[in-house]
XYZ file of C-alpha atoms in Angstrom:
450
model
C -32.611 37.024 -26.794
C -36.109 36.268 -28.478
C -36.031 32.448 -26.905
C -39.169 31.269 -26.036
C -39.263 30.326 -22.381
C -38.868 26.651 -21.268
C -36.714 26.035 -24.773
C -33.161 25.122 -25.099
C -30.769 27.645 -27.193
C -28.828 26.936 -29.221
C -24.895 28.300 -30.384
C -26.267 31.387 -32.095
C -27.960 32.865 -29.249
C -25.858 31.756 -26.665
C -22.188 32.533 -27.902
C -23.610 36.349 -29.148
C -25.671 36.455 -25.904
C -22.729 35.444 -23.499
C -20.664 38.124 -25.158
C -23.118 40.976 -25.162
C -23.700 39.943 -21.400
C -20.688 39.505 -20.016
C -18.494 42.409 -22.289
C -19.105 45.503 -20.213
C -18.959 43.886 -17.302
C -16.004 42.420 -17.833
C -14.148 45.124 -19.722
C -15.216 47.720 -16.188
C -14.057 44.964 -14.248
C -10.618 45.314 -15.916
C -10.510 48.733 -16.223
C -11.307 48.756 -12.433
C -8.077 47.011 -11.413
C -5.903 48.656 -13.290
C -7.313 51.525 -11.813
C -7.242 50.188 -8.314
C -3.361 49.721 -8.488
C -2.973 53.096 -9.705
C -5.352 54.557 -6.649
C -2.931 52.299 -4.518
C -0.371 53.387 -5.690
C -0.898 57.205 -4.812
C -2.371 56.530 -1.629
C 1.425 54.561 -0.557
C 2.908 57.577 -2.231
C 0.852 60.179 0.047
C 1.952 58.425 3.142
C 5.609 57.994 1.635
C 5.339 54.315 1.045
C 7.295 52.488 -1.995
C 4.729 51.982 -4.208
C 6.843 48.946 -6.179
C 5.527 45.907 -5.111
C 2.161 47.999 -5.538
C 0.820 45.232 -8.391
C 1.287 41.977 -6.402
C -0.271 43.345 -3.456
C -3.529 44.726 -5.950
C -3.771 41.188 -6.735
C -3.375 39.805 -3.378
C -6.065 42.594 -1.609
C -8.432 41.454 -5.051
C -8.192 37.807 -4.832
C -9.041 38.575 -0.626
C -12.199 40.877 -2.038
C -13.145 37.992 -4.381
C -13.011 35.474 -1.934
C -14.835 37.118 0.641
C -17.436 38.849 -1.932
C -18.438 34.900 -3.335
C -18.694 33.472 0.447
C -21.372 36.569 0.804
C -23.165 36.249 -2.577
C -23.251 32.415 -2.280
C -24.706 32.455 1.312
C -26.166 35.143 2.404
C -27.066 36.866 -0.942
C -28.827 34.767 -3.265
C -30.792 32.457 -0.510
C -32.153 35.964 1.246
C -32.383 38.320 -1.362
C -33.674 38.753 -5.221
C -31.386 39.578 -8.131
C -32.703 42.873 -8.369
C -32.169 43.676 -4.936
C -28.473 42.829 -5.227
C -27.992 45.067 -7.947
C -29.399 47.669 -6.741
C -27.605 47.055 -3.050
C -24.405 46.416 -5.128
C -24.607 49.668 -7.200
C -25.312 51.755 -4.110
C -21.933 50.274 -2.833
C -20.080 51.435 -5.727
C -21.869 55.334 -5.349
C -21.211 55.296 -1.763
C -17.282 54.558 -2.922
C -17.414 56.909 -5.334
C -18.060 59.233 -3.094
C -15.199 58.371 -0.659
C -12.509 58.333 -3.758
C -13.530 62.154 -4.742
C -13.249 63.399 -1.639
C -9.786 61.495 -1.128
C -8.285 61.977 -4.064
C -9.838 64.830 -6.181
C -9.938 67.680 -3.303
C -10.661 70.462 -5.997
C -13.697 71.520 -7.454
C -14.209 69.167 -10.015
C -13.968 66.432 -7.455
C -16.579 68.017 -4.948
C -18.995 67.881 -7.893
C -18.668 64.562 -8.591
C -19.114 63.244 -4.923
C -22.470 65.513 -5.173
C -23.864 63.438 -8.341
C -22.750 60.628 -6.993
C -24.981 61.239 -3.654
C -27.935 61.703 -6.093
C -27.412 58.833 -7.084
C -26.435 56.843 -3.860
C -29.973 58.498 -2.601
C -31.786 57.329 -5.929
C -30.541 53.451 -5.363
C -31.324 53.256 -1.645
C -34.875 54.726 -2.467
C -35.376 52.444 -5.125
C -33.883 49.867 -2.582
C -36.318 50.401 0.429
C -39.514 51.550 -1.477
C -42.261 49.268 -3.146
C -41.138 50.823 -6.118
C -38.021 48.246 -6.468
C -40.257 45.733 -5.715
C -42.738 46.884 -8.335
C -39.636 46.998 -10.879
C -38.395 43.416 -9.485
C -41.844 42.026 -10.765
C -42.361 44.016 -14.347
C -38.747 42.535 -15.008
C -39.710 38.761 -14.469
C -42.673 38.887 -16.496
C -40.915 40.764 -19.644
C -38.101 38.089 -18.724
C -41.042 34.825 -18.660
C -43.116 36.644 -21.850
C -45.966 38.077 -19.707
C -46.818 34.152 -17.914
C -48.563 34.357 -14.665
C -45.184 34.210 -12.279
C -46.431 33.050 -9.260
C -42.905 32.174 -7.599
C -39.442 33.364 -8.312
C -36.663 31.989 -6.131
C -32.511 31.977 -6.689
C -31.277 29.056 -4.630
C -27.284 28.447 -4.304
C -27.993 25.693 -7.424
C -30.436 27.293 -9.854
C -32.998 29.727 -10.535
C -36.927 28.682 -9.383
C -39.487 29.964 -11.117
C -43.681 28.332 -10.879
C -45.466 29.643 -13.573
C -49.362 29.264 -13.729
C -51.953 28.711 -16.488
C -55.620 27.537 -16.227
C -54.620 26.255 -12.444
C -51.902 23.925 -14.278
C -48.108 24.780 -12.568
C -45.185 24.339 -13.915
C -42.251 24.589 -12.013
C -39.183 25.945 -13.919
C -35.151 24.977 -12.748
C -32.569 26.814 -14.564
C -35.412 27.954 -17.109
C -36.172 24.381 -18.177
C -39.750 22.864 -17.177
C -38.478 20.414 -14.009
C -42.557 19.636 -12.636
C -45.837 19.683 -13.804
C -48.496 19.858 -11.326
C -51.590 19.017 -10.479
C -51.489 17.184 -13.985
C -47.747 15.958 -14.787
C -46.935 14.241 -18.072
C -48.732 10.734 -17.558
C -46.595 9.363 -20.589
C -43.138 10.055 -19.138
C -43.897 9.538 -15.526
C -45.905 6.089 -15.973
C -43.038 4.773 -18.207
C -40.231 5.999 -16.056
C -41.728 4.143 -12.623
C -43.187 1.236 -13.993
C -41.052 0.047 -16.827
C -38.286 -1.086 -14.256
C -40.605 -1.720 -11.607
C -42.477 -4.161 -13.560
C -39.384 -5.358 -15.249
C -38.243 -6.161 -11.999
C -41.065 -7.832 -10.695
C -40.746 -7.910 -6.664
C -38.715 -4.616 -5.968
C -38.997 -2.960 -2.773
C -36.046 -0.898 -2.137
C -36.565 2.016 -4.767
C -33.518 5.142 -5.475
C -34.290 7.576 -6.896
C -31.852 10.413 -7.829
C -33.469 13.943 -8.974
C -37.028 14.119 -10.645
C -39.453 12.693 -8.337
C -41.477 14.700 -6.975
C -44.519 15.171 -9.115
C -45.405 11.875 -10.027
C -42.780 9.089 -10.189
C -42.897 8.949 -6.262
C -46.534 8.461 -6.448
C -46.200 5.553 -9.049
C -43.520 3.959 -7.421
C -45.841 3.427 -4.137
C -49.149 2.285 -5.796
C -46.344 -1.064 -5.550
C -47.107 -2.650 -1.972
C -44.099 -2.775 0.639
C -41.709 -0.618 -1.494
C -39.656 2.125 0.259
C -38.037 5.506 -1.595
C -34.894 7.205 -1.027
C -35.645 9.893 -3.130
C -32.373 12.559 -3.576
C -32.935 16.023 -4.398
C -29.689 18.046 -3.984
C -31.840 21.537 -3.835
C -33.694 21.884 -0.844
C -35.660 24.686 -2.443
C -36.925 22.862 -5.156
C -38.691 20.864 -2.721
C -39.880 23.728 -0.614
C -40.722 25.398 -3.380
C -43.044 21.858 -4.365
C -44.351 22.205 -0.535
C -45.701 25.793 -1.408
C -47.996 24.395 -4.355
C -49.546 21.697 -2.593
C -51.747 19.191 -4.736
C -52.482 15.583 -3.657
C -49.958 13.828 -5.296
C -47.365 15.645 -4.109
C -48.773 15.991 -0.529
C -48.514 12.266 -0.560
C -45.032 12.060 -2.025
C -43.536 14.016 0.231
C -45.576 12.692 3.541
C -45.872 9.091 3.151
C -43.772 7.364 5.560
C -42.081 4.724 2.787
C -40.353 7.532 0.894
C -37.342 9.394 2.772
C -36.199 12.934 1.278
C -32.828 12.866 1.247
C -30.427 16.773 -0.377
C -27.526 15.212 -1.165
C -25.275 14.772 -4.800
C -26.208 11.745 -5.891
C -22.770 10.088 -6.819
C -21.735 11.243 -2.876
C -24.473 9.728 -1.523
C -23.698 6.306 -3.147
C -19.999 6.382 -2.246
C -21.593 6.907 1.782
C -24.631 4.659 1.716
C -24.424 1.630 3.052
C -27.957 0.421 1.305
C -28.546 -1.855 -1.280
C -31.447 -1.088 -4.010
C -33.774 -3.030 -6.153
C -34.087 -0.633 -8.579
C -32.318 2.744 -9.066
C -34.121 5.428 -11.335
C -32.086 8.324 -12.786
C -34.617 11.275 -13.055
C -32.565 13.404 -15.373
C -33.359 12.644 -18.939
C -30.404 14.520 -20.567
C -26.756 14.439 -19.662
C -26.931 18.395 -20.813
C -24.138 19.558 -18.821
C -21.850 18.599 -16.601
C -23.525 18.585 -13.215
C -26.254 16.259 -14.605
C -23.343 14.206 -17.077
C -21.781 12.818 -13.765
C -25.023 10.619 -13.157
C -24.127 8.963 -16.635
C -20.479 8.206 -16.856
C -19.061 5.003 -16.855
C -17.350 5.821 -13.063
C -20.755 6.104 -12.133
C -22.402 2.913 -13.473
C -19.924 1.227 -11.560
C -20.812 2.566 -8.360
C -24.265 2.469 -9.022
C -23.280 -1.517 -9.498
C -22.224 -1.764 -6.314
C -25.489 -0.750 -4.101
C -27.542 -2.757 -6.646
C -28.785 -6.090 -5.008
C -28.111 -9.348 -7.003
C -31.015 -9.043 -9.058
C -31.419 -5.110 -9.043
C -31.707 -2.309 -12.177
C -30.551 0.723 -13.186
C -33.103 2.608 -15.415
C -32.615 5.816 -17.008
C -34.008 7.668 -20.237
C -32.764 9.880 -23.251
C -35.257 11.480 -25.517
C -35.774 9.234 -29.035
C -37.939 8.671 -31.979
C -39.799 5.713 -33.575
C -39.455 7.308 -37.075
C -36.080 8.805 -37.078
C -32.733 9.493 -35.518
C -30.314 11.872 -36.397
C -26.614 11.078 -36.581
C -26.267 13.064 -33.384
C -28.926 11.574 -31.533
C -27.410 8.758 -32.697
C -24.118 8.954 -31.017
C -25.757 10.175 -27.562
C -27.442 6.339 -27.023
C -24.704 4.369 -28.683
C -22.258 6.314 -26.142
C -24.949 5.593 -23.081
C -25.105 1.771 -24.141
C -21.756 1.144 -24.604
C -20.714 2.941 -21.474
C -23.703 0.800 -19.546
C -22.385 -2.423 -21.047
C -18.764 -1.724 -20.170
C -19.981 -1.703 -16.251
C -22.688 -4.141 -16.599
C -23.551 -7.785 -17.816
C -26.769 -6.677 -20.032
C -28.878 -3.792 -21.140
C -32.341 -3.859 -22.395
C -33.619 -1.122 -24.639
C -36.897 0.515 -24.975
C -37.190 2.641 -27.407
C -39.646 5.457 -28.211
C -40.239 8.915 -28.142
C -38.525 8.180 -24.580
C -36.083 5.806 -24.964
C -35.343 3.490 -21.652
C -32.261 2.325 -20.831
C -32.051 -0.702 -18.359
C -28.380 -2.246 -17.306
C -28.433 -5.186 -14.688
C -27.189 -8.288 -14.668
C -27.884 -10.650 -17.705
C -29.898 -13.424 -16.118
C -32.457 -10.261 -14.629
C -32.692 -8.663 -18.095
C -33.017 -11.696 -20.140
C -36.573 -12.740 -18.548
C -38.065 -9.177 -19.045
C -40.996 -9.953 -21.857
C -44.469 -8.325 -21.916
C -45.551 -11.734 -20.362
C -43.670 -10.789 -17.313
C -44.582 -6.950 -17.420
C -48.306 -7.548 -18.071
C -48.196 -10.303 -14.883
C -46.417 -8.317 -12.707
C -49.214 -5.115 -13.422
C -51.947 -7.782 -12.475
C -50.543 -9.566 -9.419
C -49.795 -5.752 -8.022
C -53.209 -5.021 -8.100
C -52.087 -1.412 -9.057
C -54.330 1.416 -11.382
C -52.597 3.477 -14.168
C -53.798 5.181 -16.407
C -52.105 4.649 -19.701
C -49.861 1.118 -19.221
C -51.892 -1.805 -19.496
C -51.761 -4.822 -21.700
C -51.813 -3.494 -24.807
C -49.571 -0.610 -24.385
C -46.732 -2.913 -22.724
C -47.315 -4.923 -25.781
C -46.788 -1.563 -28.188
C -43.973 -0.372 -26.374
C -42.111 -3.532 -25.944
C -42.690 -4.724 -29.554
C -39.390 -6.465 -31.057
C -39.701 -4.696 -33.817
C -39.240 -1.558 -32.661
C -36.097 -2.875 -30.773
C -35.108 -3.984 -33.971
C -35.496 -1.448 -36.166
C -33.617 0.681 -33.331
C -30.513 -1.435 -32.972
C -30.136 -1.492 -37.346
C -30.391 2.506 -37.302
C -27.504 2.437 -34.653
C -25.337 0.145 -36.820
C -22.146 1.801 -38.069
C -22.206 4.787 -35.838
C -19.615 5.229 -33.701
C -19.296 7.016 -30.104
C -16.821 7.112 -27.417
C -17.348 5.790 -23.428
C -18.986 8.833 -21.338
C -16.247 9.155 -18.642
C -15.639 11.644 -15.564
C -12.220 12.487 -17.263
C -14.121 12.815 -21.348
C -17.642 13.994 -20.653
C -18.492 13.213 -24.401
C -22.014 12.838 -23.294
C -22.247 16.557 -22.864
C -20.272 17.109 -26.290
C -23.000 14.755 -27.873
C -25.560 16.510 -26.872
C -24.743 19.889 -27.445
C -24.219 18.691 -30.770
C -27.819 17.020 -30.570
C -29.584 20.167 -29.334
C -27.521 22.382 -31.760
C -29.313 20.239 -34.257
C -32.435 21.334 -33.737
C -32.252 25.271 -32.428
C -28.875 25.774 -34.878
C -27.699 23.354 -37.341
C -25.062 25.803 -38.819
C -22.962 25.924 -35.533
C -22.407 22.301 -35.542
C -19.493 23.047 -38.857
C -18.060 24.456 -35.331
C -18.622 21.649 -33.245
C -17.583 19.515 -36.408
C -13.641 20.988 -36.059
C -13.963 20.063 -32.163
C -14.965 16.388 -33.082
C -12.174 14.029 -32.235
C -12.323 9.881 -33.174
């Protein structure tokens, strides 16, 4: 679909490439159960059977099939086997029925040629199936698919896809075709900012959450703090298997170190459960992109993520920004987020920047965050970073800057994200739309509602 790996798409690929996808398939798959009632329906008539209520039990044996065919793909399928592999298994399924339905049904000549191509081709699959050769095929398929990149892992987990791609020993490790890690050398500016920000804001945390995103680096940050403890949740186990297979240091002592527990669990079930109250709580997803991800940014989550907060305890969490300029949809994404944070708690505190932070707590905790406090807390920790120090808390937390953000807000208007309204997700479609495909926003425009 000519997108450039590790990008989002936008409408104009995705609405053409959904359809061009999905249209055969789709349009065999309903020409196959009309069919299927009509083979049904002979096969009653053969053994003098009424054949009337032949429809509702078509549906009935094809709802069974469906049922019984997702169970298998979901657990046995993906987790064991690769995409190819099911294809090709699949398509040697359909031959070897082919086969069956000649013989049964088309006795003549016509239908004793037919079951012969089809064993060519049954033969052909299960070849192709057992030999290197589908192996070989497998492989030339993920590179066209990743533009020729150096695919050094390629995993379908129950969740997502998991691809590790490599370049000049640098990994990145893909989820859902989106860059998820960076190792041995992660993005210092995003995964400094994201650990210490709150951490220093905070001043004397030591029980740490953090839901999705950190493995890789945040973990690591997060324990330069003495006598802190992680709950880190990651609800794919693979992703952190797949971590395990590319050890580096950081990692190694991310997912070792005695402090930090590993937890696969959803993150909103996990709070409902836990009994465990948390200093800080850091939401690793920058980008309430879909739904799965929009649930960790609704008001109905807030509020539970109020309740396992101690007294004095934060909430941070990120969505990407500018210092020069913000569009009106960009716009609406962080007035939405703020309003929904202030509507379940007593004060938020702003960062902004190319990554703009988002901190909700109660008011008397956010009010004595300065760069005083920030650049204090760094010292008395005794800890070594690489890019925050003095002068870049004082950039980053610069009133002006806070200023300027809050007057480019003014005026725009944005609804609370909610479990029921995921408007999040609406805004930022319309936000990435934007940027890969301004023209199918008019769409998105008739779809707006005040």
């Amino acid at each position: 679909m000519s997108v450039p790996v590790g990008q989002g798409a936008g409408f104009h690929v995705l609405v053409p490439g959904a359809m061009l996808v999905l249209l055969p398939v789709c349009f065999t798959h309903g020409a196959l159960f009309t069919l299927g009632c009509s083979i049904y329906s002979d096969l009653r008539r053969n053994h003098r059977v009424s054949s009337a209520d032949t429809p509702a039990k078509a549906y009935i044996l094809e709802g069974l099939g469906t049922l019984a065919g997702a169970a298998l793909v979901t657990f046995i399928l993906i987790p064991l086997f690769s995409s190819f592999s099911i294809t090709i298994a699949v398509s040697a399924l359909n031959f070897l029925t082919c086969i069956m339905l000649f013989k049964l049904l088309i006795p003549e000549k016509s239908g004793a040629s037919l079951s012969y191509f089809s064993v060519i081709l049954l033969a052909a699959t299960v070849i192709v199936l057992l030999s290197p050769l589908g192996e070989k095929i497998h492989r030339q398929s993920i590179s066209a698919q990743w533009g020729g990149q150096e695919v050094v892992h390629y995993h379908n987990s129950i969740y997502d896809n998991i691809t590790v791609t490599s370049q000049n020993g640098q990994y990145t490790i893909y989820t859902g075709g989106m860059p998820h890690i960076t190792l041995p050398y992660p993005d210092i500016e995003s995964i400094e900012e994201r650990a210490h920000f709150p951490l220093l804001s905070h001043g004397d945390a030591k029980d740490i959450l953090i839901l999705s995103g950190g493995a890789g680096g945040i973990i690591n940050e997060v324990l330069k703090y003495p006598g802190t403890y992680i709950d880190y949740l990651e609800l794919d186990p693979d992703l952190i298997n797949t971590v395990k297979k590319f050890p580096t240091p950081i990692t190694e002592k991310e997912l070792t170190d005695p402090r930090v527990e590993v937890i696969h669990r959803d993150g909103r079930n996990y709070l409902k459960d836990t009994s465990s109250k948390y200093d800080v709580i850091i939401v690793g997803l920058n980008n309430p992109s879909d739904l799965q991800a929009n649930r960790l940014f609704t008001q109905d989550f807030f509020r539970l993520a109020k309740e396992k907060l101690n007294p004095n305890g934060i909430i941070a969490l990120n969505l990407p920004g500018s210092l020069t300029y913000l569009d009106s949809e960009l716009k609406r994404m962080k007035v939405s987020l703020i309003k929904t944070l202030q509507s379940s708690f007593e004060d938020v505190y702003v960062i902004p920047g190319n990554i703009t932070h988002y901190m909700a707590g109660r008011r008397e905790a956010l009010e004595e965050i300065s760069t005083d406090k920030m650049s204090r807390s760094l010292t008395e920790s005794g800890i070594q970073t690489r890019l925050i120090d003095d002068a870049y808390i004082n950039y980053r937390i610069d009133g002006r800057h806070k200023d300027w953000f809050y007057s480019s807000l003014e005026e725009t208007e944005a609804l609370l994200n909610l479990d029921r309204r995921p408007i999040a997700v609406f805004y930022s479609l319309r936000y990435w739309n934007s940027l890969f495909s301004p023209s199918a926003n008019r769409i998105l425009d008739a779809l707006d509602t005040p």
